[in-house]
CSV table of C-alpha atoms in Angstrom, one decimal:
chain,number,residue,atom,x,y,z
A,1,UNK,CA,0.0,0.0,0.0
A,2,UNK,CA,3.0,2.6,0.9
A,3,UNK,CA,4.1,2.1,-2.4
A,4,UNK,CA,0.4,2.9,-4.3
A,5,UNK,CA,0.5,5.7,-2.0
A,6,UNK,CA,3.5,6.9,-3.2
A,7,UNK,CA,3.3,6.8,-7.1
A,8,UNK,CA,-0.1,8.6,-6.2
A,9,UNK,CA,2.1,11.4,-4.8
A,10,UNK,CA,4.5,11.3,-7.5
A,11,UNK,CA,1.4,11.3,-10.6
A,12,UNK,CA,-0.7,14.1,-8.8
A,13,UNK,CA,2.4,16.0,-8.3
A,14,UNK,CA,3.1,16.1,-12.2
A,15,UNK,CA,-0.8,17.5,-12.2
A,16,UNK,CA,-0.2,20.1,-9.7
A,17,UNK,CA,3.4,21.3,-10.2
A,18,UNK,CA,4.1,20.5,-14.1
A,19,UNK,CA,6.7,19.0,-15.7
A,20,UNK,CA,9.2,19.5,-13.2
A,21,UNK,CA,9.0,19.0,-9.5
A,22,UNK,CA,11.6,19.2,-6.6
A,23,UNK,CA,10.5,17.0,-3.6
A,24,UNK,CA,12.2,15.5,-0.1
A,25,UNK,CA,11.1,12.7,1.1
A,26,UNK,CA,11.7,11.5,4.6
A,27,UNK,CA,10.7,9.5,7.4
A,28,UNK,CA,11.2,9.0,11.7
A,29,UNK,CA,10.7,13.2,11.6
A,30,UNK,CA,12.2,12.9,15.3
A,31,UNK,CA,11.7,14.1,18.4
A,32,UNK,CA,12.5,17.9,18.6
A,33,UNK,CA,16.1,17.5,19.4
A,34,UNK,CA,19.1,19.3,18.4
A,35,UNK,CA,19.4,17.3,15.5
A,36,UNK,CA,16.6,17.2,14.1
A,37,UNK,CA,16.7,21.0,14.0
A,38,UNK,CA,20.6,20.4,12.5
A,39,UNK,CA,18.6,18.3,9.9
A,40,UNK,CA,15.8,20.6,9.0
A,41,UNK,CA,18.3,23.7,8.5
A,42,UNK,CA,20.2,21.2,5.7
A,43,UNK,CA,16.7,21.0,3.7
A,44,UNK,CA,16.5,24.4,4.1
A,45,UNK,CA,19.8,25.4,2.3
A,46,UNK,CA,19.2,22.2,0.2
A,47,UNK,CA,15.9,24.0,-1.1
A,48,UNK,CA,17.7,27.5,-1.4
A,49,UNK,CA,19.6,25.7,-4.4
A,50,UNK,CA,17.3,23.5,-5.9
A,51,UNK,CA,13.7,23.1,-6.4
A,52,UNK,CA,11.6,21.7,-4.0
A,53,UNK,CA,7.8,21.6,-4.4
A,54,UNK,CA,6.8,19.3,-1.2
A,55,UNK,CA,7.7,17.1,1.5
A,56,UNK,CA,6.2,13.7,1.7
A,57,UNK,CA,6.0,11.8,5.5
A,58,UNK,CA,7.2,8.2,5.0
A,59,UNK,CA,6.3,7.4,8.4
A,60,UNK,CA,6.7,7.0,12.3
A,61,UNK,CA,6.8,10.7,12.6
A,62,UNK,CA,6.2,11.3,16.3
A,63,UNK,CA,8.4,9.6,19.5
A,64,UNK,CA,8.1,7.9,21.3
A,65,UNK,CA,4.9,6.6,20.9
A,66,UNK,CA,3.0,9.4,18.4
A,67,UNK,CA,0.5,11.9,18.8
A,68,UNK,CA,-2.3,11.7,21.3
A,69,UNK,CA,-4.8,14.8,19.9
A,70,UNK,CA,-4.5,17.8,17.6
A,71,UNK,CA,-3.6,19.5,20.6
A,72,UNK,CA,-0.8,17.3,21.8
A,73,UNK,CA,2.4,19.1,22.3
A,74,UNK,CA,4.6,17.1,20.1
A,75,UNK,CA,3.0,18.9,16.9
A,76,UNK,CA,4.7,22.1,18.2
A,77,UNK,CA,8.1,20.3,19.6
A,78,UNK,CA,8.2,17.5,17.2
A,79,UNK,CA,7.4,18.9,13.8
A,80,UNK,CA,6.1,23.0,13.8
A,81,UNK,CA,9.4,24.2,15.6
A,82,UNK,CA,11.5,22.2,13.4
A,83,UNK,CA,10.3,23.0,10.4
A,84,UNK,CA,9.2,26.1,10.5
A,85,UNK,CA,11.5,27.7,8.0
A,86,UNK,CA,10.3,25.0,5.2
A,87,UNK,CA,7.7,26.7,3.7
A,88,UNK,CA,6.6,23.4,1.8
A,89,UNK,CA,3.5,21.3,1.5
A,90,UNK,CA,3.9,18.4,4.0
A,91,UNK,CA,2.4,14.7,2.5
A,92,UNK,CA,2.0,12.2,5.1
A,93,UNK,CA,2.1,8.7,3.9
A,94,UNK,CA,0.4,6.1,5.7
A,95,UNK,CA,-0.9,2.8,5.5
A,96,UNK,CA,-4.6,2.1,5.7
């Protein structure tokens, strides 16, 4: 199923963005430590020199043991501090 899911992504994205289309892809998003933050500031100076359209969520984005609500705190720690400075669509992938 991950993999449907992701040719879906990859298809719509040639609908939405054209011909070409920059994406990162990445999974295990982290936990809102110091390198994670190390890691988002490297997409962000990836995507100051190439194109980048979107991120897709492969998966097991929130530690230890994901989110609990909409208003759990880990959205803010885990993955809005981080990366705040990639103004990007995030995809999350997921398996149903």
């Amino acid at each position: 199923m991950k993999i449907f899911l992701l040719l879906f992504v990859l298809v719509a994205s040639q609908f939405c963005y054209g011909n070409e289309t920059g994406f990162l892809f990445f999974g295990d998003a982290g936990t809102g430590s110091k390198e994670q933050f190390q890691a988002a500031a490297s997409m962000e100076d990836y995507c100051k020199n190439s194109k980048c359209d979107f991120v897709a969520l492969l998966g097991d984005n929130f530690y230890p043991s994901g989110v609990t609500s909409i208003n759990d705190p880990l959205w803010n720690s885990a993955f809005e501090s981080p990366y705040a400075n990639l103004s990007l669509i995030f995809y999350s992938l997921y398996e149903l």
